[in-house]
Structures are given as C-alpha cells and as structure tokens.
Amino acid sequence: MEGLYLKKLNSSLDKTEKKVKEIIEKYNLIERKDKIVVALSGGKDSTSILYILKKLGYNVEGLMIDLHLGTWSDKHRENMQRLCKELKIKFHISDLKKEFGHGICFIKQVVKEKKNLTGCSVCGVIKRWILNKEAKKLGADKIVTGHNLDDECQTVLMNFLKGNIYLGINSTPATGARSKEFSQRIKPLFFVPENEIRKYAKKMKFDILYDRCPCAIGTYRVETRAWLSKLNDKNKLNIVENFQRIIPKLREQKQFGEIKHCKICGEASRGDVCNACSMFMCVRNP
Ligand code: AMP
Ligand code: ZN
C-alpha cells in the first residue's frame, strides 16, 4: 500500500471530487493562498475531505483532538497519523486531557449533572473551542470540518423540533467572518450526501474505522438521524437548500448581541463567559 494514495493524487477527478470542487468555487470557500487546517476525527468524512483538498492542490494540514475515548481514539489517531505521513501532510494533535485534565466522557458526565446539558452539543462546544484556539496557533486561514448533507439536514430538523429555527442561522457552508479572532470554519461536504462519501471512502480503500462515535448513543441527534433515514438524498438536499434560502431573511429579523470576549479564556463570546469555559468551570469545581 506504500505510496498508493500519493500516486492517486495525480489521477483525474471523479464525480465526488468534482462536486466538492464545484461547492468550493460556488461558495468561495477557499483561496489559493489560504492555509487550511482540516479537523480530523478519523472518520470517513474528514478523511475524505482531507484527501480531496490535497488532491485539489490546497495547502492543507491535519488537526485531531484526542478526546480519550479509549482504543477508539487510539485507533483513529494512528490511522490519521499514517495517512498524513503518506500524503506528506503535517499532522497536529491536541490532547484534551493535557489541556483540561479529563477525557470527553468525564466532562460530559459532569456537565450533564451540573448543567443539565447532554448529548452531542457538549462535545460540539468543546471541539469548536479547541479547534478555533489551535487553528489560530497554527496560523490557519480556514478550519475545514467534514460535516455532510445528512449532518446539515439533521441540524435543520433538530432546530425546528426544538422550536427555534434561529439556532440554524450560522449553518452555512462557510460560517463566521474571517478575522483575527476566528479562523473561518468551512464545510466543503455541505451538499454531499453521507452515502456518497461512504462510497467514496470505500472506493479509495482508506484504512479507517466506520463505526459511529461510542459516546453518541441515545442522543437527540441519533434519534433525528434514524428518523431521517426514511428520506432519500434528494429530499434531504431539498430540506437543506430550502433552509439556506430563508437564512438571509432570518438574519434580518434577528438582533445580534455585540461580540464580547470571554473573561476567562479571552476568546470571542456572546456572554461574559463563553460556553466552553462555563463547562470547564463546572468540571474544575465539582
Ligand atoms: P461529529 O461532530 O463527530 O459529527 O464531527 C463533525 C466534524 O467535526 C468531523 O467531520 C471533523 O471534521 C470534526 N471532528 C470531530 N471529531 C473531531 C476530533 N476528535 N478532532 C478533530 N476534529 C474532529
Ligand atoms: Zn472562554
């Protein structure tokens, strides 16, 4: 297998790779001079987008947060280390335990007890905070995540069922403004169905795990995913595209509070203390 992926980088673009290229161009997601950091979970989505961006000739590096989910995390880390080495991509790792003294399961448990916050939202807040901080350290212009069409469709539906569609006003292929404070987050797989990415990853024979996150059991997102599995890809695309069309209207109606700085970590925040720090505080002072 040695050198296999490196050689394939020179082959012509397949259907999925062309689709990603078109999304990047249509939404102006990346400029040639940009330094791109791909947030790597080790799953099929982030692995595929790392590979496609490298193939499209962008300046990419990989960044993984070690969440300390036992052998699951170890295996994902080894897989990404190996792939990045073969593709001659710099690989960075941020260790949650070194940073906060605990793995994600412990943090989730304490936050659940203290703040009554559960599921993937805790993980999401913590990952976003670490990715933004690390990407700034690395001087990244953009952080890429592997969110796909199915993830976005779930988000639209979950926000609707929570009775608050305004929660989705930042769910776009490029989120947040580009500034010194934030590396912009971009999602080049935004309109690519999960099934298509799975097929792509299998065709490429990436040496990765396809199991779902062991922490995401019985969460709201998992239930929404199960419900949406009845829909075909065209239905999912309609839901996501229709929501994209109403976002400008929602933004006009919504009053945004000023952006402050978290008094603990200094990161941009809507409140005096950002969501991540308020979670870490309750972990540190149980
Ligand atoms: P998830 O929230 O697990 O569905 O992941 C969504 C995206 O977040 C993935 O496609 C990755 O780009 C990123 N991501 C998830 N877990 C990690 C991780 N441990 N380290 C870095 N990025 C991650
Ligand atoms: Zn903070």
mmCIF file of C-alpha atoms and ligand atoms in Angstrom:
data_model
loop_
_atom_site.group_PDB
_atom_site.id
_atom_site.type_symbol
_atom_site.label_atom_id
_atom_site.label_comp_id
_atom_site.label_asym_id
_atom_site.label_seq_id
_atom_site.Cartn_x
_atom_site.Cartn_y
_atom_site.Cartn_z
ATOM 1 C CA MET A 1 0.000 0.000 0.000
ATOM 2 C CA GLU A 2 3.017 2.285 0.499
ATOM 3 C CA GLY A 3 2.786 5.298 -1.842
ATOM 4 C CA LEU A 4 -0.624 4.268 -3.210
ATOM 5 C CA TYR A 5 -2.539 7.386 -2.134
ATOM 6 C CA LEU A 6 0.292 9.688 -3.115
ATOM 7 C CA LYS A 7 0.237 8.259 -6.659
ATOM 8 C CA LYS A 8 -3.562 8.543 -6.899
ATOM 9 C CA LEU A 9 -3.347 12.280 -6.165
ATOM 10 C CA ASN A 10 -2.365 12.778 -9.801
ATOM 11 C CA SER A 11 -5.332 10.891 -11.288
ATOM 12 C CA SER A 12 -8.261 12.757 -12.879
ATOM 13 C CA LEU A 13 -11.117 13.931 -10.625
ATOM 14 C CA ASP A 14 -14.010 11.535 -10.039
ATOM 15 C CA LYS A 15 -17.695 12.544 -9.576
ATOM 16 C CA THR A 16 -17.450 13.271 -5.844
ATOM 17 C CA GLU A 17 -14.189 15.171 -6.166
ATOM 18 C CA LYS A 18 -15.685 17.312 -8.959
ATOM 19 C CA LYS A 19 -18.756 18.007 -6.817
ATOM 20 C CA VAL A 20 -16.563 19.199 -3.921
ATOM 21 C CA LYS A 21 -14.546 21.400 -6.295
ATOM 22 C CA GLU A 22 -17.785 22.993 -7.547
ATOM 23 C CA ILE A 23 -19.048 23.641 -3.995
ATOM 24 C CA ILE A 24 -15.720 25.291 -3.080
ATOM 25 C CA GLU A 25 -15.874 27.507 -6.162
ATOM 26 C CA LYS A 26 -19.578 28.370 -5.941
ATOM 27 C CA TYR A 27 -19.349 29.465 -2.299
ATOM 28 C CA ASN A 28 -15.804 30.920 -2.498
ATOM 29 C CA LEU A 29 -14.763 28.685 0.360
ATOM 30 C CA ILE A 30 -11.003 28.717 -0.209
ATOM 31 C CA GLU A 31 -8.438 30.979 -1.816
ATOM 32 C CA ARG A 32 -5.251 29.534 -3.251
ATOM 33 C CA LYS A 33 -3.073 31.372 -0.715
ATOM 34 C CA ASP A 34 -5.061 30.067 2.278
ATOM 35 C CA LYS A 35 -3.553 27.818 4.879
ATOM 36 C CA ILE A 36 -6.204 25.188 5.554
ATOM 37 C CA VAL A 37 -6.425 23.076 8.678
ATOM 38 C CA VAL A 38 -8.666 20.013 8.363
ATOM 39 C CA ALA A 39 -10.291 18.932 11.633
ATOM 40 C CA LEU A 40 -9.762 15.183 11.592
ATOM 41 C CA SER A 41 -11.986 12.877 13.599
ATOM 42 C CA GLY A 42 -10.555 9.874 11.745
ATOM 43 C CA GLY A 43 -13.948 9.048 10.240
ATOM 44 C CA LYS A 44 -14.867 8.759 6.556
ATOM 45 C CA ASP A 45 -15.964 12.388 6.117
ATOM 46 C CA SER A 46 -12.929 14.209 7.468
ATOM 47 C CA THR A 47 -10.549 11.649 5.915
ATOM 48 C CA SER A 48 -12.181 12.079 2.504
ATOM 49 C CA ILE A 49 -12.161 15.870 2.592
ATOM 50 C CA LEU A 50 -8.518 15.938 3.695
ATOM 51 C CA TYR A 51 -7.610 13.757 0.742
ATOM 52 C CA ILE A 52 -9.748 15.674 -1.785
ATOM 53 C CA LEU A 53 -8.359 19.070 -0.721
ATOM 54 C CA LYS A 54 -4.816 17.734 -1.043
ATOM 55 C CA LYS A 55 -5.689 16.374 -4.486
ATOM 56 C CA LEU A 56 -7.126 19.769 -5.484
ATOM 57 C CA GLY A 57 -3.744 21.275 -4.625
ATOM 58 C CA TYR A 58 -4.609 23.243 -1.481
ATOM 59 C CA ASN A 59 -2.171 23.937 1.362
ATOM 60 C CA VAL A 60 -3.640 21.535 3.957
ATOM 61 C CA GLU A 61 -2.626 20.334 7.408
ATOM 62 C CA GLY A 62 -4.474 17.912 9.693
ATOM 63 C CA LEU A 63 -5.539 18.564 13.285
ATOM 64 C CA MET A 64 -7.021 15.975 15.602
ATOM 65 C CA ILE A 65 -8.314 16.426 19.138
ATOM 66 C CA ASP A 66 -7.539 13.374 21.225
ATOM 67 C CA LEU A 67 -10.801 13.020 23.175
ATOM 68 C CA HIS A 68 -9.541 9.982 25.106
ATOM 69 C CA LEU A 69 -12.249 7.551 24.161
ATOM 70 C CA GLY A 70 -10.012 4.531 24.845
ATOM 71 C CA THR A 71 -8.912 2.319 21.961
ATOM 72 C CA TRP A 72 -11.405 4.060 19.648
ATOM 73 C CA SER A 73 -9.404 7.310 19.899
ATOM 74 C CA ASP A 74 -6.059 5.469 19.708
ATOM 75 C CA LYS A 75 -7.009 3.680 16.501
ATOM 76 C CA HIS A 76 -8.361 6.824 14.830
ATOM 77 C CA ARG A 77 -5.192 8.715 15.767
ATOM 78 C CA GLU A 78 -2.909 6.005 14.367
ATOM 79 C CA ASN A 79 -4.919 5.868 11.128
ATOM 80 C CA MET A 80 -4.717 9.622 10.598
ATOM 81 C CA GLN A 81 -1.023 9.751 11.520
ATOM 82 C CA ARG A 82 -0.309 7.063 8.923
ATOM 83 C CA LEU A 83 -2.412 8.659 6.161
ATOM 84 C CA CYS A 84 -0.957 12.146 6.737
ATOM 85 C CA LYS A 85 2.551 10.722 6.667
ATOM 86 C CA GLU A 86 1.896 9.013 3.368
ATOM 87 C CA LEU A 87 0.294 12.116 1.845
ATOM 88 C CA LYS A 88 3.112 14.308 3.213
ATOM 89 C CA ILE A 89 0.629 16.378 5.211
ATOM 90 C CA LYS A 90 1.597 17.896 8.587
ATOM 91 C CA PHE A 91 -0.400 16.275 11.378
ATOM 92 C CA HIS A 92 -1.131 18.074 14.660
ATOM 93 C CA ILE A 93 -2.734 16.680 17.753
ATOM 94 C CA SER A 94 -4.368 18.496 20.647
ATOM 95 C CA ASP A 95 -4.769 16.432 23.781
ATOM 96 C CA LEU A 96 -7.974 17.116 25.735
ATOM 97 C CA LYS A 97 -6.537 15.546 28.903
ATOM 98 C CA LYS A 98 -3.381 17.651 28.790
ATOM 99 C CA GLU A 99 -5.465 20.754 28.271
ATOM 100 C CA PHE A 100 -8.242 20.065 30.809
ATOM 101 C CA GLY A 101 -7.153 17.088 32.840
ATOM 102 C CA HIS A 102 -10.032 14.855 31.705
ATOM 103 C CA GLY A 103 -11.294 12.891 28.717
ATOM 104 C CA ILE A 104 -14.590 13.741 27.000
ATOM 105 C CA CYS A 105 -16.700 11.108 28.821
ATOM 106 C CA PHE A 106 -15.902 12.538 32.251
ATOM 107 C CA ILE A 107 -16.512 16.105 31.065
ATOM 108 C CA LYS A 108 -19.857 15.112 29.535
ATOM 109 C CA GLN A 109 -20.939 13.339 32.701
ATOM 110 C CA VAL A 110 -20.179 16.318 34.969
ATOM 111 C CA VAL A 111 -21.775 18.818 32.579
ATOM 112 C CA LYS A 112 -24.853 16.619 32.384
ATOM 113 C CA GLU A 113 -25.204 16.555 36.183
ATOM 114 C CA LYS A 114 -24.404 20.217 36.787
ATOM 115 C CA LYS A 115 -25.875 21.974 33.795
ATOM 116 C CA ASN A 116 -28.413 19.512 32.524
ATOM 117 C CA LEU A 117 -26.814 19.696 29.067
ATOM 118 C CA THR A 118 -26.488 16.440 27.240
ATOM 119 C CA GLY A 119 -25.639 14.720 24.039
ATOM 120 C CA CYS A 120 -23.529 15.850 21.169
ATOM 121 C CA SER A 121 -23.946 19.550 21.997
ATOM 122 C CA VAL A 122 -21.397 19.376 24.855
ATOM 123 C CA CYS A 123 -18.876 17.685 22.591
ATOM 124 C CA GLY A 124 -19.609 20.196 19.820
ATOM 125 C CA VAL A 125 -18.957 23.246 22.027
ATOM 126 C CA ILE A 126 -15.686 21.802 23.341
ATOM 127 C CA LYS A 127 -14.449 20.702 19.906
ATOM 128 C CA ARG A 128 -15.235 24.084 18.340
ATOM 129 C CA TRP A 129 -13.427 25.931 21.139
ATOM 130 C CA ILE A 130 -10.288 23.768 20.866
ATOM 131 C CA LEU A 131 -10.268 23.824 17.064
ATOM 132 C CA ASN A 132 -10.526 27.605 16.962
ATOM 133 C CA LYS A 133 -7.755 28.042 19.528
ATOM 134 C CA GLU A 134 -5.412 25.530 17.865
ATOM 135 C CA ALA A 135 -6.098 26.797 14.356
ATOM 136 C CA LYS A 136 -5.198 30.314 15.455
ATOM 137 C CA LYS A 137 -1.944 28.984 16.935
ATOM 138 C CA LEU A 138 -1.180 27.280 13.627
ATOM 139 C CA GLY A 139 -1.935 30.477 11.682
ATOM 140 C CA ALA A 140 -4.746 28.817 9.737
ATOM 141 C CA ASP A 141 -6.958 30.930 7.486
ATOM 142 C CA LYS A 142 -9.696 28.279 7.414
ATOM 143 C CA ILE A 143 -10.724 25.289 9.502
ATOM 144 C CA VAL A 144 -12.379 22.558 7.458
ATOM 145 C CA THR A 145 -14.839 20.132 9.029
ATOM 146 C CA GLY A 146 -16.309 17.028 7.435
ATOM 147 C CA HIS A 147 -19.983 17.908 8.038
ATOM 148 C CA ASN A 148 -22.030 16.408 5.211
ATOM 149 C CA LEU A 149 -25.560 16.847 3.801
ATOM 150 C CA ASP A 150 -27.065 14.400 6.301
ATOM 151 C CA ASP A 151 -25.486 16.242 9.262
ATOM 152 C CA GLU A 152 -26.873 19.533 7.978
ATOM 153 C CA CYS A 153 -30.304 18.065 7.372
ATOM 154 C CA GLN A 154 -30.346 16.704 10.932
ATOM 155 C CA THR A 155 -29.418 20.153 12.244
ATOM 156 C CA VAL A 156 -32.275 21.849 10.355
ATOM 157 C CA LEU A 157 -34.775 19.323 11.675
ATOM 158 C CA MET A 158 -33.456 19.320 15.256
ATOM 159 C CA ASN A 159 -33.671 23.120 15.451
ATOM 160 C CA PHE A 160 -37.190 23.009 14.039
ATOM 161 C CA LEU A 161 -38.261 20.371 16.569
ATOM 162 C CA LYS A 162 -36.703 22.411 19.380
ATOM 163 C CA GLY A 163 -38.985 25.222 18.202
ATOM 164 C CA ASN A 164 -36.085 27.532 17.381
ATOM 165 C CA ILE A 165 -35.076 27.693 13.738
ATOM 166 C CA TYR A 166 -32.941 30.762 14.520
ATOM 167 C CA LEU A 167 -30.397 28.350 16.005
ATOM 168 C CA GLY A 168 -29.542 27.441 12.408
ATOM 169 C CA ILE A 169 -28.683 30.890 11.079
ATOM 170 C CA ASN A 170 -24.973 30.084 11.101
ATOM 171 C CA SER A 171 -25.382 26.673 9.481
ATOM 172 C CA THR A 172 -23.935 27.608 6.105
ATOM 173 C CA PRO A 173 -21.048 26.198 4.022
ATOM 174 C CA ALA A 174 -18.822 28.963 5.425
ATOM 175 C CA THR A 175 -19.503 30.013 8.992
ATOM 176 C CA GLY A 176 -18.376 33.118 10.787
ATOM 177 C CA ALA A 177 -16.460 36.071 9.482
ATOM 178 C CA ARG A 178 -12.835 35.861 8.643
ATOM 179 C CA SER A 179 -10.986 37.838 11.298
ATOM 180 C CA LYS A 180 -8.027 37.743 13.646
ATOM 181 C CA GLU A 181 -10.322 36.271 16.281
ATOM 182 C CA PHE A 182 -11.728 33.392 14.289
ATOM 183 C CA SER A 183 -10.337 31.163 11.639
ATOM 184 C CA GLN A 184 -13.352 30.815 9.395
ATOM 185 C CA ARG A 185 -14.970 27.357 9.541
ATOM 186 C CA ILE A 186 -15.858 25.847 6.189
ATOM 187 C CA LYS A 187 -17.747 22.706 5.207
ATOM 188 C CA PRO A 188 -16.925 21.643 1.632
ATOM 189 C CA LEU A 189 -19.076 18.478 2.007
ATOM 190 C CA PHE A 190 -22.149 20.538 2.970
ATOM 191 C CA PHE A 191 -24.198 19.342 -0.027
ATOM 192 C CA VAL A 192 -22.666 15.872 -0.367
ATOM 193 C CA PRO A 193 -24.846 13.012 0.959
ATOM 194 C CA GLU A 194 -23.345 10.727 3.586
ATOM 195 C CA ASN A 195 -23.954 7.689 1.356
ATOM 196 C CA GLU A 196 -21.877 9.199 -1.414
ATOM 197 C CA ILE A 197 -18.967 9.926 0.931
ATOM 198 C CA ARG A 198 -19.124 6.423 2.370
ATOM 199 C CA LYS A 199 -18.925 5.008 -1.159
ATOM 200 C CA TYR A 200 -16.050 7.338 -1.990
ATOM 201 C CA ALA A 201 -14.081 6.377 1.139
ATOM 202 C CA LYS A 202 -14.647 2.662 0.429
ATOM 203 C CA LYS A 203 -13.630 3.061 -3.203
ATOM 204 C CA MET A 204 -10.452 4.805 -2.059
ATOM 205 C CA LYS A 205 -9.853 1.943 0.415
ATOM 206 C CA PHE A 206 -8.950 4.344 3.201
ATOM 207 C CA ASP A 207 -7.699 2.359 6.165
ATOM 208 C CA ILE A 208 -10.177 3.829 8.676
ATOM 209 C CA LEU A 209 -12.958 2.800 11.061
ATOM 210 C CA TYR A 210 -16.577 3.252 10.015
ATOM 211 C CA ASP A 211 -18.155 2.867 13.483
ATOM 212 C CA ARG A 212 -20.033 5.762 14.936
ATOM 213 C CA CYS A 213 -18.773 7.715 17.959
ATOM 214 C CA PRO A 214 -19.229 5.467 21.053
ATOM 215 C CA CYS A 215 -20.469 8.495 23.006
ATOM 216 C CA ALA A 216 -23.338 9.273 20.616
ATOM 217 C CA ILE A 217 -25.836 6.751 21.910
ATOM 218 C CA GLY A 218 -29.453 7.681 22.506
ATOM 219 C CA THR A 219 -28.801 11.355 21.774
ATOM 220 C CA TYR A 220 -31.278 13.670 20.106
ATOM 221 C CA ARG A 221 -29.056 13.742 17.001
ATOM 222 C CA VAL A 222 -29.038 9.945 16.785
ATOM 223 C CA GLU A 223 -32.829 9.812 17.029
ATOM 224 C CA THR A 224 -33.159 12.506 14.361
ATOM 225 C CA ARG A 225 -30.758 10.604 12.100
ATOM 226 C CA ALA A 226 -32.842 7.437 12.457
ATOM 227 C CA TRP A 227 -35.991 9.354 11.549
ATOM 228 C CA LEU A 228 -34.348 10.982 8.513
ATOM 229 C CA SER A 229 -33.080 7.653 7.228
ATOM 230 C CA LYS A 230 -36.546 7.217 5.684
ATOM 231 C CA LEU A 231 -35.847 10.088 3.291
ATOM 232 C CA ASN A 232 -33.802 9.831 0.104
ATOM 233 C CA ASP A 233 -30.853 12.086 -0.728
ATOM 234 C CA LYS A 234 -32.951 14.347 -2.959
ATOM 235 C CA ASN A 235 -35.414 15.013 -0.092
ATOM 236 C CA LYS A 236 -32.506 15.818 2.230
ATOM 237 C CA LEU A 237 -30.983 18.170 -0.333
ATOM 238 C CA ASN A 238 -34.344 19.963 -0.678
ATOM 239 C CA ILE A 239 -34.585 20.471 3.091
ATOM 240 C CA VAL A 240 -31.049 21.857 3.330
ATOM 241 C CA GLU A 241 -31.299 24.055 0.224
ATOM 242 C CA ASN A 242 -34.679 25.465 1.249
ATOM 243 C CA PHE A 243 -33.334 26.344 4.664
ATOM 244 C CA GLN A 244 -30.304 28.047 3.074
ATOM 245 C CA ARG A 245 -32.734 30.219 1.109
ATOM 246 C CA ILE A 246 -34.507 31.516 4.222
ATOM 247 C CA ILE A 247 -31.341 32.207 6.259
ATOM 248 C CA PRO A 248 -30.904 35.782 4.902
ATOM 249 C CA LYS A 249 -34.496 36.583 5.998
ATOM 250 C CA LEU A 250 -33.924 35.062 9.442
ATOM 251 C CA ARG A 251 -30.747 37.114 9.827
ATOM 252 C CA GLU A 252 -32.629 40.315 9.024
ATOM 253 C CA GLN A 253 -35.110 39.583 11.813
ATOM 254 C CA LYS A 254 -32.627 38.542 14.451
ATOM 255 C CA GLN A 255 -30.943 41.127 16.651
ATOM 256 C CA PHE A 256 -27.380 40.025 17.346
ATOM 257 C CA GLY A 257 -25.854 40.970 20.673
ATOM 258 C CA GLU A 258 -22.412 42.504 20.469
ATOM 259 C CA ILE A 259 -19.451 40.136 20.437
ATOM 260 C CA LYS A 260 -17.627 40.313 23.757
ATOM 261 C CA HIS A 261 -14.552 38.491 24.993
ATOM 262 C CA CYS A 262 -14.754 35.670 27.459
ATOM 263 C CA LYS A 263 -13.273 36.922 30.710
ATOM 264 C CA ILE A 264 -11.632 33.551 31.316
ATOM 265 C CA CYS A 265 -10.093 32.492 28.022
ATOM 266 C CA GLY A 266 -10.284 35.741 26.046
ATOM 267 C CA GLU A 267 -11.974 34.054 23.075
ATOM 268 C CA ALA A 268 -14.859 35.846 21.370
ATOM 269 C CA SER A 269 -18.141 35.136 23.138
ATOM 270 C CA ARG A 270 -21.736 36.358 23.320
ATOM 271 C CA GLY A 271 -21.760 36.289 27.132
ATOM 272 C CA ASP A 272 -19.185 37.318 29.766
ATOM 273 C CA VAL A 273 -18.025 33.689 29.904
ATOM 274 C CA CYS A 274 -18.025 31.539 26.769
ATOM 275 C CA ASN A 275 -19.931 28.238 26.633
ATOM 276 C CA ALA A 276 -16.760 26.148 26.705
ATOM 277 C CA CYS A 277 -15.322 27.918 29.779
ATOM 278 C CA SER A 278 -18.590 27.624 31.660
ATOM 279 C CA MET A 279 -18.454 23.863 31.004
ATOM 280 C CA PHE A 280 -14.797 23.626 32.055
ATOM 281 C CA MET A 281 -15.537 25.644 35.208
ATOM 282 C CA CYS A 282 -18.106 23.169 36.401
ATOM 283 C CA VAL A 283 -15.673 20.316 35.696
ATOM 284 C CA ARG A 284 -12.866 22.006 37.621
ATOM 285 C CA ASN A 285 -15.068 22.961 40.597
ATOM 286 C CA PRO A 286 -17.365 19.981 41.009
HETATM 287 P P1 AMP B 1 -19.031 14.961 14.590
HETATM 288 O O1 AMP B 1 -19.398 16.112 15.467
HETATM 289 O O2 AMP B 1 -18.357 13.844 15.305
HETATM 290 O O3 AMP B 1 -20.109 14.542 13.654
HETATM 291 O O4 AMP B 1 -17.896 15.537 13.621
HETATM 292 C C1 AMP B 1 -18.121 16.569 12.713
HETATM 293 C C2 AMP B 1 -16.769 17.061 12.215
HETATM 294 O O5 AMP B 1 -16.044 17.621 13.303
HETATM 295 C C3 AMP B 1 -15.861 15.962 11.664
HETATM 296 O O6 AMP B 1 -16.127 15.704 10.308
HETATM 297 C C4 AMP B 1 -14.496 16.564 11.868
HETATM 298 O O7 AMP B 1 -14.168 17.489 10.840
HETATM 299 C C5 AMP B 1 -14.657 17.322 13.174
HETATM 300 N N1 AMP B 1 -14.241 16.481 14.321
HETATM 301 C C6 AMP B 1 -14.969 15.573 15.003
HETATM 302 N N2 AMP B 1 -14.242 14.964 15.974
HETATM 303 C C7 AMP B 1 -13.004 15.516 15.897
HETATM 304 C C8 AMP B 1 -11.782 15.322 16.625
HETATM 305 N N3 AMP B 1 -11.703 14.443 17.635
HETATM 306 N N4 AMP B 1 -10.713 16.057 16.278
HETATM 307 C C9 AMP B 1 -10.790 16.967 15.276
HETATM 308 N N5 AMP B 1 -11.908 17.189 14.564
HETATM 309 C C10 AMP B 1 -13.000 16.489 14.859
HETATM 310 ZN ZN ZN B 2 -13.884 31.128 27.471
#
